[in-house]
Every structure is written in structure tokens, then in C-alpha cells.
mmCIF file with all atom_site columns, C-alpha atoms in Angstrom:
data_model
loop_
_atom_site.group_PDB
_atom_site.id
_atom_site.type_symbol
_atom_site.label_atom_id
_atom_site.label_alt_id
_atom_site.label_comp_id
_atom_site.label_asym_id
_atom_site.label_entity_id
_atom_site.label_seq_id
_atom_site.pdbx_PDB_ins_code
_atom_site.Cartn_x
_atom_site.Cartn_y
_atom_site.Cartn_z
_atom_site.occupancy
_atom_site.B_iso_or_equiv
_atom_site.pdbx_formal_charge
_atom_site.auth_seq_id
_atom_site.auth_comp_id
_atom_site.auth_asym_id
_atom_site.auth_atom_id
_atom_site.pdbx_PDB_model_num
ATOM 1   C CA . MET F 1 1   ? 20.160  8.531  -31.378 1.00 46.00 ? 1   MET F CA 1
ATOM 2   C CA . SER F 1 2   ? 18.038  5.930  -29.672 1.00 62.00 ? 2   SER F CA 1
ATOM 3   C CA . THR F 1 3   ? 15.534  6.716  -26.786 1.00 66.00 ? 3   THR F CA 1
ATOM 4   C CA . PRO F 1 4   ? 15.359  3.717  -24.277 1.00 79.00 ? 4   PRO F CA 1
ATOM 5   C CA . LEU F 1 5   ? 11.930  1.951  -24.119 1.00 78.00 ? 5   LEU F CA 1
ATOM 6   C CA . PRO F 1 6   ? 11.710  2.753  -20.281 1.00 84.00 ? 6   PRO F CA 1
ATOM 7   C CA . LEU F 1 7   ? 12.219  6.381  -20.979 1.00 84.00 ? 7   LEU F CA 1
ATOM 8   C CA . LEU F 1 8   ? 10.310  7.106  -24.811 1.00 79.00 ? 8   LEU F CA 1
ATOM 9   C CA . LEU F 1 9   ? 7.076   5.371  -22.310 1.00 83.00 ? 9   LEU F CA 1
ATOM 10  C CA . ALA F 1 10  ? 7.508   6.892  -19.264 1.00 88.00 ? 10  ALA F CA 1
ATOM 11  C CA . THR F 1 11  ? 7.653   10.496 -21.888 1.00 85.00 ? 11  THR F CA 1
ATOM 12  C CA . GLY F 1 12  ? 4.618   9.128  -23.675 1.00 84.00 ? 12  GLY F CA 1
ATOM 13  C CA . PHE F 1 13  ? 2.926   9.491  -19.938 1.00 91.00 ? 13  PHE F CA 1
ATOM 14  C CA . GLY F 1 14  ? 4.480   12.805 -18.444 1.00 91.00 ? 14  GLY F CA 1
ATOM 15  C CA . LEU F 1 15  ? 3.582   14.388 -21.587 1.00 86.00 ? 15  LEU F CA 1
ATOM 16  C CA . GLY F 1 16  ? -0.222  13.094 -21.340 1.00 89.00 ? 16  GLY F CA 1
ATOM 17  C CA . LEU F 1 17  ? -0.412  14.396 -17.800 1.00 91.00 ? 17  LEU F CA 1
ATOM 18  C CA . LEU F 1 18  ? 0.767   17.834 -18.876 1.00 90.00 ? 18  LEU F CA 1
ATOM 19  C CA . HIS F 1 19  ? -1.165  17.885 -21.907 1.00 87.00 ? 19  HIS F CA 1
ATOM 20  C CA . ALA F 1 20  ? -4.121  17.350 -20.714 1.00 88.00 ? 20  ALA F CA 1
ATOM 21  C CA . LEU F 1 21  ? -4.135  20.530 -19.270 1.00 87.00 ? 21  LEU F CA 1
ATOM 22  C CA . ASP F 1 22  ? -3.565  22.813 -21.606 1.00 88.00 ? 22  ASP F CA 1
ATOM 23  C CA . PRO F 1 23  ? -6.194  25.599 -21.519 1.00 89.00 ? 23  PRO F CA 1
ATOM 24  C CA . ASP F 1 24  ? -8.369  24.625 -24.584 1.00 88.00 ? 24  ASP F CA 1
ATOM 25  C CA . HIS F 1 25  ? -8.738  21.216 -22.526 1.00 89.00 ? 25  HIS F CA 1
ATOM 26  C CA . VAL F 1 26  ? -9.054  22.916 -18.495 1.00 89.00 ? 26  VAL F CA 1
ATOM 27  C CA . LEU F 1 27  ? -11.853 25.391 -20.199 1.00 87.00 ? 27  LEU F CA 1
ATOM 28  C CA . ALA F 1 28  ? -13.629 22.766 -22.475 1.00 87.00 ? 28  ALA F CA 1
ATOM 29  C CA . VAL F 1 29  ? -14.885 20.366 -19.620 1.00 86.00 ? 29  VAL F CA 1
ATOM 30  C CA . ALA F 1 30  ? -15.248 23.368 -16.921 1.00 84.00 ? 30  ALA F CA 1
ATOM 31  C CA . ASN F 1 31  ? -17.672 24.359 -19.482 1.00 83.00 ? 31  ASN F CA 1
ATOM 32  C CA . LEU F 1 32  ? -19.794 20.995 -20.384 1.00 79.00 ? 32  LEU F CA 1
ATOM 33  C CA . ASN F 1 33  ? -20.243 20.510 -16.733 1.00 70.00 ? 33  ASN F CA 1
ATOM 34  C CA . ARG F 1 34  ? -22.020 23.762 -16.311 1.00 55.00 ? 34  ARG F CA 1
ATOM 35  C CA . ALA F 1 35  ? -25.523 21.339 -16.157 1.00 45.00 ? 35  ALA F CA 1
ATOM 36  C CA . ARG F 1 36  ? -23.970 19.736 -13.414 1.00 48.00 ? 36  ARG F CA 1
ATOM 37  C CA . ALA F 1 37  ? -21.969 22.700 -11.224 1.00 45.00 ? 37  ALA F CA 1
ATOM 38  C CA . GLY F 1 38  ? -23.700 21.523 -8.215  1.00 46.00 ? 38  GLY F CA 1
ATOM 39  C CA . SER F 1 39  ? -23.639 17.830 -8.045  1.00 51.00 ? 39  SER F CA 1
ATOM 40  C CA . GLY F 1 40  ? -20.058 17.222 -6.309  1.00 60.00 ? 40  GLY F CA 1
ATOM 41  C CA . ARG F 1 41  ? -17.135 15.232 -7.626  1.00 69.00 ? 41  ARG F CA 1
ATOM 42  C CA . ARG F 1 42  ? -19.192 11.980 -9.289  1.00 76.00 ? 42  ARG F CA 1
ATOM 43  C CA . ALA F 1 43  ? -20.192 14.207 -11.963 1.00 75.00 ? 43  ALA F CA 1
ATOM 44  C CA . SER F 1 44  ? -17.367 16.021 -12.760 1.00 78.00 ? 44  SER F CA 1
ATOM 45  C CA . LEU F 1 45  ? -15.249 12.619 -12.501 1.00 82.00 ? 45  LEU F CA 1
ATOM 46  C CA . SER F 1 46  ? -17.865 11.828 -14.688 1.00 83.00 ? 46  SER F CA 1
ATOM 47  C CA . PHE F 1 47  ? -17.265 14.344 -17.669 1.00 81.00 ? 47  PHE F CA 1
ATOM 48  C CA . CYS F 1 48  ? -13.277 14.044 -17.887 1.00 87.00 ? 48  CYS F CA 1
ATOM 49  C CA . ALA F 1 49  ? -13.103 10.065 -18.391 1.00 89.00 ? 49  ALA F CA 1
ATOM 50  C CA . ARG F 1 50  ? -15.645 10.766 -21.217 1.00 90.00 ? 50  ARG F CA 1
ATOM 51  C CA . TRP F 1 51  ? -13.383 13.533 -22.080 1.00 90.00 ? 51  TRP F CA 1
ATOM 52  C CA . ALA F 1 52  ? -10.413 11.505 -22.115 1.00 91.00 ? 52  ALA F CA 1
ATOM 53  C CA . LEU F 1 53  ? -12.447 8.626  -23.042 1.00 92.00 ? 53  LEU F CA 1
ATOM 54  C CA . GLY F 1 54  ? -12.813 9.962  -26.929 1.00 91.00 ? 54  GLY F CA 1
ATOM 55  C CA . HIS F 1 55  ? -9.632  11.696 -26.575 1.00 90.00 ? 55  HIS F CA 1
ATOM 56  C CA . GLY F 1 56  ? -7.504  8.548  -26.471 1.00 90.00 ? 56  GLY F CA 1
ATOM 57  C CA . VAL F 1 57  ? -9.687  6.868  -28.690 1.00 90.00 ? 57  VAL F CA 1
ATOM 58  C CA . ALA F 1 58  ? -9.187  10.271 -31.410 1.00 89.00 ? 58  ALA F CA 1
ATOM 59  C CA . LEU F 1 59  ? -5.203  9.846  -30.899 1.00 86.00 ? 59  LEU F CA 1
ATOM 60  C CA . LEU F 1 60  ? -5.701  6.004  -31.079 1.00 87.00 ? 60  LEU F CA 1
ATOM 61  C CA . ALA F 1 61  ? -6.850  5.934  -34.257 1.00 87.00 ? 61  ALA F CA 1
ATOM 62  C CA . ILE F 1 62  ? -4.302  8.896  -35.682 1.00 84.00 ? 62  ILE F CA 1
ATOM 63  C CA . GLY F 1 63  ? -1.946  6.005  -34.059 1.00 82.00 ? 63  GLY F CA 1
ATOM 64  C CA . ALA F 1 64  ? -2.717  3.482  -35.765 1.00 84.00 ? 64  ALA F CA 1
ATOM 65  C CA . LEU F 1 65  ? -3.401  4.802  -39.622 1.00 82.00 ? 65  LEU F CA 1
ATOM 66  C CA . VAL F 1 66  ? 0.021   6.112  -39.283 1.00 78.00 ? 66  VAL F CA 1
ATOM 67  C CA . LEU F 1 67  ? 2.329   4.046  -37.354 1.00 77.00 ? 67  LEU F CA 1
ATOM 68  C CA . LEU F 1 68  ? 0.594   0.391  -38.044 1.00 79.00 ? 68  LEU F CA 1
ATOM 69  C CA . ALA F 1 69  ? -0.801  1.003  -41.700 1.00 77.00 ? 69  ALA F CA 1
ATOM 70  C CA . GLY F 1 70  ? 1.728   3.359  -42.606 1.00 73.00 ? 70  GLY F CA 1
ATOM 71  C CA . MET F 1 71  ? -1.151  6.226  -44.129 1.00 73.00 ? 71  MET F CA 1
ATOM 72  C CA . ALA F 1 72  ? -0.016  10.150 -43.553 1.00 68.00 ? 72  ALA F CA 1
ATOM 73  C CA . VAL F 1 73  ? -3.338  12.113 -41.836 1.00 68.00 ? 73  VAL F CA 1
ATOM 74  C CA . PRO F 1 74  ? -4.065  15.211 -44.320 1.00 69.00 ? 74  PRO F CA 1
ATOM 75  C CA . ALA F 1 75  ? -2.620  18.392 -42.669 1.00 70.00 ? 75  ALA F CA 1
ATOM 76  C CA . GLN F 1 76  ? -6.221  19.623 -43.565 1.00 75.00 ? 76  GLN F CA 1
ATOM 77  C CA . ILE F 1 77  ? -8.124  17.367 -41.541 1.00 77.00 ? 77  ILE F CA 1
ATOM 78  C CA . ALA F 1 78  ? -6.153  18.552 -38.203 1.00 73.00 ? 78  ALA F CA 1
ATOM 79  C CA . GLU F 1 79  ? -6.654  22.174 -39.210 1.00 77.00 ? 79  GLU F CA 1
ATOM 80  C CA . GLY F 1 80  ? -10.191 21.373 -39.596 1.00 82.00 ? 80  GLY F CA 1
ATOM 81  C CA . ALA F 1 81  ? -10.510 20.382 -35.891 1.00 83.00 ? 81  ALA F CA 1
ATOM 82  C CA . GLU F 1 82  ? -8.180  22.698 -34.600 1.00 83.00 ? 82  GLU F CA 1
ATOM 83  C CA . TYR F 1 83  ? -10.582 25.380 -36.248 1.00 86.00 ? 83  TYR F CA 1
ATOM 84  C CA . LEU F 1 84  ? -14.014 23.684 -35.131 1.00 89.00 ? 84  LEU F CA 1
ATOM 85  C CA . VAL F 1 85  ? -12.720 23.318 -31.459 1.00 89.00 ? 85  VAL F CA 1
ATOM 86  C CA . GLY F 1 86  ? -12.238 27.562 -31.721 1.00 90.00 ? 86  GLY F CA 1
ATOM 87  C CA . TRP F 1 87  ? -16.307 27.786 -32.129 1.00 91.00 ? 87  TRP F CA 1
ATOM 88  C CA . VAL F 1 88  ? -16.854 24.526 -29.499 1.00 90.00 ? 88  VAL F CA 1
ATOM 89  C CA . LEU F 1 89  ? -15.179 26.608 -27.467 1.00 91.00 ? 89  LEU F CA 1
ATOM 90  C CA . ILE F 1 90  ? -16.905 29.729 -27.850 1.00 92.00 ? 90  ILE F CA 1
ATOM 91  C CA . VAL F 1 91  ? -20.447 27.764 -27.952 1.00 89.00 ? 91  VAL F CA 1
ATOM 92  C CA . LEU F 1 92  ? -19.938 26.448 -24.270 1.00 89.00 ? 92  LEU F CA 1
ATOM 93  C CA . GLY F 1 93  ? -18.849 29.855 -23.187 1.00 89.00 ? 93  GLY F CA 1
ATOM 94  C CA . VAL F 1 94  ? -22.049 30.845 -24.581 1.00 88.00 ? 94  VAL F CA 1
ATOM 95  C CA . GLY F 1 95  ? -24.193 27.610 -22.687 1.00 85.00 ? 95  GLY F CA 1
ATOM 96  C CA . ALA F 1 96  ? -22.137 28.252 -19.868 1.00 84.00 ? 96  ALA F CA 1
ATOM 97  C CA . LEU F 1 97  ? -23.209 32.380 -19.532 1.00 86.00 ? 97  LEU F CA 1
ATOM 98  C CA . TRP F 1 98  ? -26.735 31.138 -20.314 1.00 83.00 ? 98  TRP F CA 1
ATOM 99  C CA . SER F 1 99  ? -27.286 28.253 -17.648 1.00 79.00 ? 99  SER F CA 1
ATOM 100 C CA . VAL F 1 100 ? -26.130 30.843 -14.417 1.00 79.00 ? 100 VAL F CA 1
ATOM 101 C CA . PHE F 1 101 ? -28.301 33.518 -15.873 1.00 78.00 ? 101 PHE F CA 1
ATOM 102 C CA . SER F 1 102 ? -31.022 31.840 -17.614 1.00 72.00 ? 102 SER F CA 1
ATOM 103 C CA . GLY F 1 103 ? -31.221 28.597 -16.619 1.00 60.00 ? 103 GLY F CA 1
ATOM 104 C CA . GLU F 1 104 ? -30.883 25.365 -18.788 1.00 55.00 ? 104 GLU F CA 1
ATOM 105 C CA . ALA F 1 105 ? -30.889 27.185 -22.925 1.00 51.00 ? 105 ALA F CA 1
ATOM 106 C CA . PRO F 1 106 ? -33.913 26.911 -24.542 1.00 48.00 ? 106 PRO F CA 1
ATOM 107 C CA . ILE F 1 107 ? -33.172 25.294 -27.590 1.00 48.00 ? 107 ILE F CA 1
ATOM 108 C CA . ARG F 1 108 ? -29.872 22.740 -28.884 1.00 52.00 ? 108 ARG F CA 1
ATOM 109 C CA . TRP F 1 109 ? -28.669 19.555 -30.827 1.00 50.00 ? 109 TRP F CA 1
ATOM 110 C CA . HIS F 1 110 ? -30.017 17.234 -29.207 1.00 51.00 ? 110 HIS F CA 1
ATOM 111 C CA . ARG F 1 111 ? -30.071 12.934 -30.330 1.00 52.00 ? 111 ARG F CA 1
ATOM 112 C CA . HIS F 1 112 ? -31.852 10.409 -27.499 1.00 49.00 ? 112 HIS F CA 1
ATOM 113 C CA . ASP F 1 113 ? -30.122 7.224  -28.398 1.00 52.00 ? 113 ASP F CA 1
ATOM 114 C CA . ALA F 1 114 ? -27.830 6.013  -30.668 1.00 51.00 ? 114 ALA F CA 1
ATOM 115 C CA . ASN F 1 115 ? -29.798 4.877  -33.385 1.00 55.00 ? 115 ASN F CA 1
ATOM 116 C CA . GLY F 1 116 ? -32.221 7.784  -33.018 1.00 50.00 ? 116 GLY F CA 1
ATOM 117 C CA . ALA F 1 117 ? -32.190 10.713 -35.677 1.00 48.00 ? 117 ALA F CA 1
ATOM 118 C CA . SER F 1 118 ? -30.785 13.583 -34.583 1.00 48.00 ? 118 SER F CA 1
ATOM 119 C CA . HIS F 1 119 ? -32.961 16.663 -33.441 1.00 45.00 ? 119 HIS F CA 1
ATOM 120 C CA . LEU F 1 120 ? -33.952 19.704 -31.509 1.00 43.00 ? 120 LEU F CA 1
ATOM 121 C CA . HIS F 1 121 ? -33.661 19.913 -27.695 1.00 46.00 ? 121 HIS F CA 1
ATOM 122 C CA . VAL F 1 122 ? -35.959 21.298 -25.712 1.00 39.00 ? 122 VAL F CA 1
ATOM 123 C CA . ALA F 1 123 ? -35.579 22.413 -22.507 1.00 41.00 ? 123 ALA F CA 1
ATOM 124 C CA . GLY F 1 124 ? -36.566 20.259 -19.774 1.00 37.00 ? 124 GLY F CA 1
ATOM 125 C CA . LEU F 1 125 ? -36.530 16.835 -21.272 1.00 35.00 ? 125 LEU F CA 1
ATOM 126 C CA . PRO F 1 126 ? -33.370 14.948 -20.662 1.00 38.00 ? 126 PRO F CA 1
ATOM 127 C CA . ALA F 1 127 ? -30.343 15.145 -22.395 1.00 48.00 ? 127 ALA F CA 1
ATOM 128 C CA . HIS F 1 128 ? -26.837 13.310 -22.397 1.00 49.00 ? 128 HIS F CA 1
ATOM 129 C CA . HIS F 1 129 ? -24.522 15.619 -20.945 1.00 56.00 ? 129 HIS F CA 1
ATOM 130 C CA . GLY F 1 130 ? -21.615 12.487 -21.283 1.00 63.00 ? 130 GLY F CA 1
ATOM 131 C CA . ARG F 1 131 ? -21.870 11.779 -25.189 1.00 78.00 ? 131 ARG F CA 1
ATOM 132 C CA . ARG F 1 132 ? -21.316 15.617 -25.466 1.00 81.00 ? 132 ARG F CA 1
ATOM 133 C CA . ALA F 1 133 ? -17.649 15.081 -23.693 1.00 85.00 ? 133 ALA F CA 1
ATOM 134 C CA . VAL F 1 134 ? -17.061 12.199 -25.671 1.00 89.00 ? 134 VAL F CA 1
ATOM 135 C CA . ALA F 1 135 ? -17.671 14.442 -28.984 1.00 88.00 ? 135 ALA F CA 1
ATOM 136 C CA . VAL F 1 136 ? -15.814 17.026 -27.499 1.00 88.00 ? 136 VAL F CA 1
ATOM 137 C CA . GLY F 1 137 ? -12.698 14.623 -26.626 1.00 88.00 ? 137 GLY F CA 1
ATOM 138 C CA . LEU F 1 138 ? -12.997 13.461 -29.924 1.00 88.00 ? 138 LEU F CA 1
ATOM 139 C CA . LEU F 1 139 ? -12.284 16.378 -31.673 1.00 88.00 ? 139 LEU F CA 1
ATOM 140 C CA . HIS F 1 140 ? -9.528  17.821 -29.179 1.00 87.00 ? 140 HIS F CA 1
ATOM 141 C CA . GLY F 1 141 ? -7.907  13.772 -30.163 1.00 84.00 ? 141 GLY F CA 1
ATOM 142 C CA . THR F 1 142 ? -8.246  15.237 -33.472 1.00 84.00 ? 142 THR F CA 1
ATOM 143 C CA . ALA F 1 143 ? -6.543  18.022 -33.671 1.00 80.00 ? 143 ALA F CA 1
ATOM 144 C CA . GLY F 1 144 ? -3.267  18.989 -35.282 1.00 59.00 ? 144 GLY F CA 1
ATOM 145 C CA . SER F 1 145 ? -1.478  20.152 -31.744 1.00 52.00 ? 145 SER F CA 1
ATOM 146 C CA . ALA F 1 146 ? -2.388  17.386 -29.793 1.00 51.00 ? 146 ALA F CA 1
ATOM 147 C CA . SER F 1 147 ? -1.717  14.642 -32.963 1.00 60.00 ? 147 SER F CA 1
ATOM 148 C CA . LEU F 1 148 ? 1.029   15.815 -33.127 1.00 57.00 ? 148 LEU F CA 1
ATOM 149 C CA . LEU F 1 149 ? 2.886   15.861 -29.730 1.00 54.00 ? 149 LEU F CA 1
ATOM 150 C CA . ALA F 1 150 ? 1.890   12.452 -29.123 1.00 57.00 ? 150 ALA F CA 1
ATOM 151 C CA . LEU F 1 151 ? 3.256   10.983 -32.316 1.00 62.00 ? 151 LEU F CA 1
ATOM 152 C CA . ALA F 1 152 ? 6.638   13.137 -32.328 1.00 58.00 ? 152 ALA F CA 1
ATOM 153 C CA . PRO F 1 153 ? 8.365   11.602 -30.194 1.00 60.00 ? 153 PRO F CA 1
ATOM 154 C CA . LEU F 1 154 ? 7.777   8.358  -32.591 1.00 62.00 ? 154 LEU F CA 1
ATOM 155 C CA . ALA F 1 155 ? 9.359   8.527  -35.023 1.00 53.00 ? 155 ALA F CA 1
ATOM 156 C CA . GLY F 1 156 ? 12.439  6.162  -34.080 1.00 55.00 ? 156 GLY F CA 1
ATOM 157 C CA . ALA F 1 157 ? 10.657  4.017  -32.369 1.00 61.00 ? 157 ALA F CA 1
ATOM 158 C CA . PRO F 1 158 ? 11.848  0.977  -33.806 1.00 66.00 ? 158 PRO F CA 1
ATOM 159 C CA . ASP F 1 159 ? 8.850   -0.984 -33.771 1.00 78.00 ? 159 ASP F CA 1
ATOM 160 C CA . PRO F 1 160 ? 5.035   0.285  -34.581 1.00 80.00 ? 160 PRO F CA 1
ATOM 161 C CA . TRP F 1 161 ? 3.402   -1.583 -32.024 1.00 83.00 ? 161 TRP F CA 1
ATOM 162 C CA . ILE F 1 162 ? 6.258   0.708  -28.985 1.00 83.00 ? 162 ILE F CA 1
ATOM 163 C CA . GLY F 1 163 ? 4.865   3.282  -30.784 1.00 81.00 ? 163 GLY F CA 1
ATOM 164 C CA . MET F 1 164 ? 0.970   2.144  -30.047 1.00 85.00 ? 164 MET F CA 1
ATOM 165 C CA . SER F 1 165 ? 1.964   1.703  -26.188 1.00 87.00 ? 165 SER F CA 1
ATOM 166 C CA . TYR F 1 166 ? 3.076   5.411  -26.339 1.00 85.00 ? 166 TYR F CA 1
ATOM 167 C CA . LEU F 1 167 ? 0.178   6.674  -27.373 1.00 86.00 ? 167 LEU F CA 1
ATOM 168 C CA . VAL F 1 168 ? -1.958  4.175  -24.816 1.00 90.00 ? 168 VAL F CA 1
ATOM 169 C CA . LEU F 1 169 ? 0.159   5.535  -22.231 1.00 91.00 ? 169 LEU F CA 1
ATOM 170 C CA . PHE F 1 170 ? -0.087  9.416  -23.355 1.00 90.00 ? 170 PHE F CA 1
ATOM 171 C CA . GLY F 1 171 ? -3.706  8.775  -23.245 1.00 90.00 ? 171 GLY F CA 1
ATOM 172 C CA . SER F 1 172 ? -3.157  7.051  -19.679 1.00 94.00 ? 172 SER F CA 1
ATOM 173 C CA . GLY F 1 173 ? -1.495  10.380 -18.500 1.00 93.00 ? 173 GLY F CA 1
ATOM 174 C CA . VAL F 1 174 ? -4.199  12.323 -19.902 1.00 92.00 ? 174 VAL F CA 1
ATOM 175 C CA . LEU F 1 175 ? -6.893  10.105 -18.392 1.00 93.00 ? 175 LEU F CA 1
ATOM 176 C CA . LEU F 1 176 ? -4.916  10.927 -14.841 1.00 94.00 ? 176 LEU F CA 1
ATOM 177 C CA . ALA F 1 177 ? -4.460  13.897 -15.116 1.00 93.00 ? 177 ALA F CA 1
ATOM 178 C CA . MET F 1 178 ? -7.973  14.742 -16.153 1.00 91.00 ? 178 MET F CA 1
ATOM 179 C CA . MET F 1 179 ? -9.247  13.146 -12.805 1.00 89.00 ? 179 MET F CA 1
ATOM 180 C CA . ILE F 1 180 ? -7.219  14.939 -10.334 1.00 90.00 ? 180 ILE F CA 1
ATOM 181 C CA . PHE F 1 181 ? -8.735  18.045 -12.224 1.00 88.00 ? 181 PHE F CA 1
ATOM 182 C CA . GLY F 1 182 ? -12.482 16.672 -12.505 1.00 83.00 ? 182 GLY F CA 1
ATOM 183 C CA . ASN F 1 183 ? -11.655 16.077 -8.462  1.00 83.00 ? 183 ASN F CA 1
ATOM 184 C CA . VAL F 1 184 ? -10.899 19.166 -8.139  1.00 83.00 ? 184 VAL F CA 1
ATOM 185 C CA . LEU F 1 185 ? -13.449 20.867 -9.937  1.00 80.00 ? 185 LEU F CA 1
ATOM 186 C CA . GLY F 1 186 ? -16.048 18.740 -8.778  1.00 75.00 ? 186 GLY F CA 1
ATOM 187 C CA . GLY F 1 187 ? -14.935 19.516 -4.562  1.00 76.00 ? 187 GLY F CA 1
ATOM 188 C CA . GLY F 1 188 ? -14.847 23.152 -5.386  1.00 78.00 ? 188 GLY F CA 1
ATOM 189 C CA . LEU F 1 189 ? -17.368 23.898 -7.218  1.00 76.00 ? 189 LEU F CA 1
ATOM 190 C CA . GLY F 1 190 ? -19.711 21.613 -5.198  1.00 73.00 ? 190 GLY F CA 1
ATOM 191 C CA . LEU F 1 191 ? -18.485 23.570 -1.935  1.00 77.00 ? 191 LEU F CA 1
ATOM 192 C CA . LEU F 1 192 ? -18.552 27.216 -3.351  1.00 76.00 ? 192 LEU F CA 1
ATOM 193 C CA . GLN F 1 193 ? -22.294 26.532 -4.562  1.00 75.00 ? 193 GLN F CA 1
ATOM 194 C CA . GLY F 1 194 ? -23.100 25.180 -1.073  1.00 76.00 ? 194 GLY F CA 1
ATOM 195 C CA . ARG F 1 195 ? -21.912 28.137 1.269   1.00 81.00 ? 195 ARG F CA 1
ATOM 196 C CA . LEU F 1 196 ? -20.667 30.669 -1.355  1.00 83.00 ? 196 LEU F CA 1
ATOM 197 C CA . PRO F 1 197 ? -22.926 30.431 -4.320  1.00 80.00 ? 197 PRO F CA 1
ATOM 198 C CA . ARG F 1 198 ? -22.814 34.348 -5.951  1.00 84.00 ? 198 ARG F CA 1
ATOM 199 C CA . LEU F 1 199 ? -18.645 33.380 -6.056  1.00 86.00 ? 199 LEU F CA 1
ATOM 200 C CA . ALA F 1 200 ? -19.935 29.903 -7.795  1.00 81.00 ? 200 ALA F CA 1
ATOM 201 C CA . SER F 1 201 ? -21.863 31.621 -10.354 1.00 84.00 ? 201 SER F CA 1
ATOM 202 C CA . ALA F 1 202 ? -18.938 34.230 -10.982 1.00 87.00 ? 202 ALA F CA 1
ATOM 203 C CA . LEU F 1 203 ? -16.417 30.830 -11.591 1.00 87.00 ? 203 LEU F CA 1
ATOM 204 C CA . ARG F 1 204 ? -19.066 29.980 -13.905 1.00 86.00 ? 204 ARG F CA 1
ATOM 205 C CA . VAL F 1 205 ? -18.673 33.300 -15.643 1.00 89.00 ? 205 VAL F CA 1
ATOM 206 C CA . ALA F 1 206 ? -15.040 33.551 -15.640 1.00 91.00 ? 206 ALA F CA 1
ATOM 207 C CA . LEU F 1 207 ? -14.487 30.138 -17.301 1.00 90.00 ? 207 LEU F CA 1
ATOM 208 C CA . ALA F 1 208 ? -17.217 31.079 -19.277 1.00 91.00 ? 208 ALA F CA 1
ATOM 209 C CA . LEU F 1 209 ? -15.856 33.818 -20.365 1.00 93.00 ? 209 LEU F CA 1
ATOM 210 C CA . ALA F 1 210 ? -12.485 32.501 -20.615 1.00 93.00 ? 210 ALA F CA 1
ATOM 211 C CA . ALA F 1 211 ? -13.607 30.019 -22.734 1.00 92.00 ? 211 ALA F CA 1
ATOM 212 C CA . MET F 1 212 ? -15.225 32.037 -25.239 1.00 93.00 ? 212 MET F CA 1
ATOM 213 C CA . GLY F 1 213 ? -12.295 34.348 -25.775 1.00 93.00 ? 213 GLY F CA 1
ATOM 214 C CA . LEU F 1 214 ? -10.261 31.426 -26.378 1.00 92.00 ? 214 LEU F CA 1
ATOM 215 C CA . GLY F 1 215 ? -12.102 29.990 -29.185 1.00 91.00 ? 215 GLY F CA 1
ATOM 216 C CA . VAL F 1 216 ? -12.086 33.906 -30.731 1.00 93.00 ? 216 VAL F CA 1
ATOM 217 C CA . ALA F 1 217 ? -8.701  33.742 -31.340 1.00 90.00 ? 217 ALA F CA 1
ATOM 218 C CA . TRP F 1 218 ? -8.332  29.826 -32.444 1.00 85.00 ? 218 TRP F CA 1
ATOM 219 C CA . VAL F 1 219 ? -11.094 31.489 -34.915 1.00 88.00 ? 219 VAL F CA 1
ATOM 220 C CA . GLN F 1 220 ? -9.457  34.251 -35.606 1.00 86.00 ? 220 GLN F CA 1
ATOM 221 C CA . GLY F 1 221 ? -5.906  32.218 -35.924 1.00 74.00 ? 221 GLY F CA 1
ATOM 222 C CA . GLY F 1 222 ? -4.446  33.934 -32.706 1.00 48.00 ? 222 GLY F CA 1
ATOM 223 C CA . TRP F 1 223 ? -3.668  31.283 -31.190 1.00 50.00 ? 223 TRP F CA 1
#
């Protein structure tokens, strides 16, 4: 039974809104934002927008391969991305805990420009947190659960470009939901940091532990 085009596209946007707030997405962005937890809404919105950009680019690339090129994306790629997402959550949680109790992590992997070689970053040197958010978004977009959720309703699409339009609206829903979340996260953390710094630290610890717990579950195949 054919789905009316307006309903199909509205479904894509609605599923994007819901998909953005999956626990692994929320915890990843919240812990990515740790370095600027007291800097307010603007920094938080920037992180969320960059994550959503990476997520959307990955889905559009997968969609183009499937819908326009007629290729089948190997299941091992999506499964590998899900496994890496688990490790990313663990690393982000550990880094967030370190920043709460000891300040900036002393050493981490870093690259200063697009053409430069990757290297270990020493605390105190500049770091491009926004690029990290894009990279994590790309990984989430590649993960199997995101790809299947986005592409499943497209099997009955009469035109591959309708499917691509669906993905654009799906990504727009993800972006909008993430921007709303970033506004709440940045405003809330900024308010707590100024008035109740201990509560703000406790919240950051809770987010870090939740990310680590979810990451372990994903790595062990318990999700």
C-alpha cells in the first residue's frame, strides 16, 4: 500500500525529532560539551549543531549509495560503527569525569588543521572541540540503528529522490531536536554553574557515568 508523499515526508521529520533524543546521542553530546559547560547556550548549540551536521552527512551518504547508486551497505560497517559508538561513550565519560575532578585531561589525540598530521594534544594547547562533535555525529549516523530507522520507510518510495528528500527531512528533525536540547543543556548548566556549582558538577558526573555505563552495554552487546 503506497504511502502518500506528504505523510511519508512528515514521518521522516517526526522520526528525526525522536531519533535525535536517543540516549546514546544525548549522552554523547552532553559529555562532548563538558569543556564549555559554563559557557552557556551558544557553545552548547554549536556542539549540537555540529553533531547533527555529522549525523546528517553520514545518513545522506548512506542514502545516496542505497537509493541512487543501488548499492547495499555491508552490515559489518553498521555493526562496527555501533561497536565504536560504545567505546566513544566510554572515552567521553572518562574524559568528562577527569575534567570535573582534575581539570583538562593531560593528553589526548588532536590535529590542529585539516592538512596537519594527527598528534597527541597536551593540556593547555588549543583543541578543536567542534570537529570532535562532527566526527562523533558521523559515527552515530553510520551506526546500524540510525541507518535502519531512516531507510526502512523508503522501500516503497516510487522515486529515489523522494527517498533522499525523506532523509533531508529526517536530518532536519534531528537538527531541530538537538538544537532544542542544546538550548536546554547550555542554559541549565550555565545557570547551575553560576548558582549551584556543586550541583552542576554532580550533574556532569552523573552524565559521565551514564555514558560510560551505556558504552559498556553497547560494547558487550547488551543494548
